[in-house]
C-alpha atoms as a PDB file:
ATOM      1  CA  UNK A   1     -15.246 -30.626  -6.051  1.00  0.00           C
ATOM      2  CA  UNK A   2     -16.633 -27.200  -5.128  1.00  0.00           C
ATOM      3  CA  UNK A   3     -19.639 -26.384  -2.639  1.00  0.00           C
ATOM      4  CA  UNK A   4     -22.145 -23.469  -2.977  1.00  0.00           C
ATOM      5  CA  UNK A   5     -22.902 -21.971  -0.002  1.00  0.00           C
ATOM      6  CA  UNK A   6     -25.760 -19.551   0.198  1.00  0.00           C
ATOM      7  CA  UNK A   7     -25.210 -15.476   0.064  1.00  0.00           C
ATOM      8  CA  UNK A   8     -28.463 -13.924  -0.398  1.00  0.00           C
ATOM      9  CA  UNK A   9     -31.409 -14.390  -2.248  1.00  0.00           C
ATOM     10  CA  UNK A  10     -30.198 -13.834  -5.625  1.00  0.00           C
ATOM     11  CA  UNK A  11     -26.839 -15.593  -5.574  1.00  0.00           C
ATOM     12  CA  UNK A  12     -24.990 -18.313  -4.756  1.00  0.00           C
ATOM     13  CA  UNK A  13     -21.189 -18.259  -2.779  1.00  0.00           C
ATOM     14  CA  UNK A  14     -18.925 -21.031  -4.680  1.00  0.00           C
ATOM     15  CA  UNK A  15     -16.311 -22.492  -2.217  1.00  0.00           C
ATOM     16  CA  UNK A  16     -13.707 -25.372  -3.024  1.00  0.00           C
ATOM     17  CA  UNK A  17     -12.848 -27.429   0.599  1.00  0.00           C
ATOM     18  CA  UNK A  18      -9.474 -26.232   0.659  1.00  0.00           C
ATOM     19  CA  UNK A  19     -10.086 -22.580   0.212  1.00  0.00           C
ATOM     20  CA  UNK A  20      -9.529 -21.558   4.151  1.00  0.00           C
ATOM     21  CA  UNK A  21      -5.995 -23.357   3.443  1.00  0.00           C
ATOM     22  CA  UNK A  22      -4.856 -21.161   1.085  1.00  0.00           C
ATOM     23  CA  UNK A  23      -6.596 -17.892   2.687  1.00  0.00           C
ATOM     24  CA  UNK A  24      -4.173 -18.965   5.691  1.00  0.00           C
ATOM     25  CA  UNK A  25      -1.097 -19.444   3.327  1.00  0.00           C
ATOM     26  CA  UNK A  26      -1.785 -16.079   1.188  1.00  0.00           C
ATOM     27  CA  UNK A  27      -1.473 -14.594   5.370  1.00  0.00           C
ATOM     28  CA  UNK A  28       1.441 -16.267   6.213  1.00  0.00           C
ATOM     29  CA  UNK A  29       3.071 -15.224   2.948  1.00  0.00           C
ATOM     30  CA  UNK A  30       5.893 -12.439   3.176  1.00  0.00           C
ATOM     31  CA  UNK A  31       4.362 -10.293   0.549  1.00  0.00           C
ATOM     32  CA  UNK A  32       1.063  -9.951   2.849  1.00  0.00           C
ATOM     33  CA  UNK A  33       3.607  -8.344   5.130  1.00  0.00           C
ATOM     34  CA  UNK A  34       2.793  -4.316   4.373  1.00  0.00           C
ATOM     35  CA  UNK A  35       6.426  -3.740   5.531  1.00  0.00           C
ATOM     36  CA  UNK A  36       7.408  -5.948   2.573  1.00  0.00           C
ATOM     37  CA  UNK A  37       5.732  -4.572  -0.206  1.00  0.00           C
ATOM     38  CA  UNK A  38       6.919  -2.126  -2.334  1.00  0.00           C
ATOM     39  CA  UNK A  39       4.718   0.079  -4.563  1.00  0.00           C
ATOM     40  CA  UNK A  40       5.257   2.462  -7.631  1.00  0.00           C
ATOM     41  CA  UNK A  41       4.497   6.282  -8.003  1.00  0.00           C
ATOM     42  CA  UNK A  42       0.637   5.636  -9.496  1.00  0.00           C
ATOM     43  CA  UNK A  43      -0.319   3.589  -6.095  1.00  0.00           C
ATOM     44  CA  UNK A  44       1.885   5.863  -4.199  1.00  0.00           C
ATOM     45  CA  UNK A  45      -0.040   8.649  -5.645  1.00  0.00           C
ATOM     46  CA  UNK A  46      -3.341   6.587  -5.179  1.00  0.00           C
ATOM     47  CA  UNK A  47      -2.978   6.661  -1.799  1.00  0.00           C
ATOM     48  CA  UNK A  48      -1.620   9.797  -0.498  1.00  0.00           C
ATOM     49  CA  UNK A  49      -3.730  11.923  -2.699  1.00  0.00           C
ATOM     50  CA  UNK A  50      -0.874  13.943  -4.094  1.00  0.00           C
ATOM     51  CA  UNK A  51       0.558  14.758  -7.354  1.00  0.00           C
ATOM     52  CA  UNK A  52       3.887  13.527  -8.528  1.00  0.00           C
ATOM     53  CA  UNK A  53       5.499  17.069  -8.284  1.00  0.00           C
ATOM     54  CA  UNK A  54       4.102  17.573  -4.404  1.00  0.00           C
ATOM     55  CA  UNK A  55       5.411  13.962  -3.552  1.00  0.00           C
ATOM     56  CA  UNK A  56       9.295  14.744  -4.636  1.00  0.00           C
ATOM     57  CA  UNK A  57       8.618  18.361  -2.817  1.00  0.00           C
ATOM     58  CA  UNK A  58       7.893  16.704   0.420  1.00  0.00           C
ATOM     59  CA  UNK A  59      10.949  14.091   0.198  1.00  0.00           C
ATOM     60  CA  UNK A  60      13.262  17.280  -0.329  1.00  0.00           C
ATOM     61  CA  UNK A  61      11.805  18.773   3.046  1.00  0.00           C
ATOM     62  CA  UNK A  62      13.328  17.140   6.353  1.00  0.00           C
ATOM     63  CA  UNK A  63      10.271  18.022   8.235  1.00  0.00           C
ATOM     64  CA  UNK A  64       7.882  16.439   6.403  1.00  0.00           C
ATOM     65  CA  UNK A  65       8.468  12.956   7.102  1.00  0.00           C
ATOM     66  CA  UNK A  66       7.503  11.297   3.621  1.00  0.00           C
ATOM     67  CA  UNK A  67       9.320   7.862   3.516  1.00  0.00           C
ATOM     68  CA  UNK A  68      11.689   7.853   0.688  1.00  0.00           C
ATOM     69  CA  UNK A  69      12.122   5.649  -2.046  1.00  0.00           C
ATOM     70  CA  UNK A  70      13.712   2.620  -2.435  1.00  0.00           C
ATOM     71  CA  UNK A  71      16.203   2.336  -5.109  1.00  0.00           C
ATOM     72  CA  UNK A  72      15.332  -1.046  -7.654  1.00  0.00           C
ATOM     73  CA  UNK A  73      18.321  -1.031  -9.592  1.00  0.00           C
ATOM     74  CA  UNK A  74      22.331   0.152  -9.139  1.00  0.00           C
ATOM     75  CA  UNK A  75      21.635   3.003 -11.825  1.00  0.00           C
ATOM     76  CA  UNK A  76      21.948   6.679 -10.895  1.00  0.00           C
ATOM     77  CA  UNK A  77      20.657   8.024 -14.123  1.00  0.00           C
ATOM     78  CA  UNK A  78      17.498  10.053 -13.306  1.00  0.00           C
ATOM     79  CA  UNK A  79      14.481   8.038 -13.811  1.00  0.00           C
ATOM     80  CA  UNK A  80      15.936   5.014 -12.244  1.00  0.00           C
ATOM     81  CA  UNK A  81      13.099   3.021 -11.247  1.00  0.00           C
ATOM     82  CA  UNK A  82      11.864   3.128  -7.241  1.00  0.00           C
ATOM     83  CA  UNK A  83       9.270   1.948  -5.282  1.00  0.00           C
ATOM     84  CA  UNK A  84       8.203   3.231  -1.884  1.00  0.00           C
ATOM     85  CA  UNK A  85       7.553   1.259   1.339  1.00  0.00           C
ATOM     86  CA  UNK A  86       3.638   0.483   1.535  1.00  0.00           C
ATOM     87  CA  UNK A  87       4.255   0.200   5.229  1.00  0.00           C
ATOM     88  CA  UNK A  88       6.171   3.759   5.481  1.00  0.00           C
ATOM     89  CA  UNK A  89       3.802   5.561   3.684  1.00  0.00           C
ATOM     90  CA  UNK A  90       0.710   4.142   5.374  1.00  0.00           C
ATOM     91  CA  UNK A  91       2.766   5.615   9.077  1.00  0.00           C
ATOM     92  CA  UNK A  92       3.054   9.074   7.063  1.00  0.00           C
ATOM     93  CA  UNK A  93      -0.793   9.066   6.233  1.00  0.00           C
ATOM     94  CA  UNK A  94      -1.639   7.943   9.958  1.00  0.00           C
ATOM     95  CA  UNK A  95       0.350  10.818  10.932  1.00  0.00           C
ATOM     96  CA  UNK A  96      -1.316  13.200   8.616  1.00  0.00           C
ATOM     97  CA  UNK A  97      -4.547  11.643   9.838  1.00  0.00           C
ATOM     98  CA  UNK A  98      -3.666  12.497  14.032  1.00  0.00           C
ATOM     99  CA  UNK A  99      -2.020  15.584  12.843  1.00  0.00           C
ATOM    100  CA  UNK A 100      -5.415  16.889  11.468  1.00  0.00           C
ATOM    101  CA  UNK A 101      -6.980  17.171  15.418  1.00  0.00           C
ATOM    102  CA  UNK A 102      -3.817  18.726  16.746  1.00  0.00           C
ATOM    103  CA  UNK A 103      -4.811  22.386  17.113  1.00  0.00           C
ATOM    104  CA  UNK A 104      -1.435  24.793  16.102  1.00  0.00           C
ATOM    105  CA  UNK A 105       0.300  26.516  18.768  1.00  0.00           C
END
């Protein structure tokens, strides 16, 4: 059995009574954990705003912080698959973020 709630004046909110229960389980889960999720190159690229080529640049350079991969498989060919932190690199955009107001001495 589902209830409609009212949204606006157009449209109509459909809610089933156990939908809070399974907002609170989706929560709880381990993959709503940001330090527990792993994501590819296209989000990775998605969210720092860089291109492939600038992403490996940075993980070569010690000072720039960007989280490296995480290795998915035992291969060492080139082109094994690996996924980044989503945790990790949201800390290295924060930090690009503060690092924006920091005036260079």
């Amino acid at each position: 059995m589902t209830h409609q709630t009212f949204k606006s004046a157009n449209s109509f909110e459909t809610h089933s009574p156990q939908a809070s229960d399974i907002n609170a389980r989706r929560a709880s889960h381990p993959a709503a954990d940001p330090s527990a999720i792993l994501i590819r190159m296209p989000e990775l690229i998605a969210i720092v705003g860089l291109a492939r080529p600038t992403i490996y640049k940075l993980m070569r350079q010690a000072d720039s912080e960007f989280p490296l991969p995480v290795k998915l498989s035992g291969s060492k060919a080139r082109g094994a698959p690996v996924a980044w932190v989503l945790d990790e690199v949201q800390s290295w955009v924060r930090a690009r973020i503060s690092a924006r107001n920091k005036v260079a001495a």
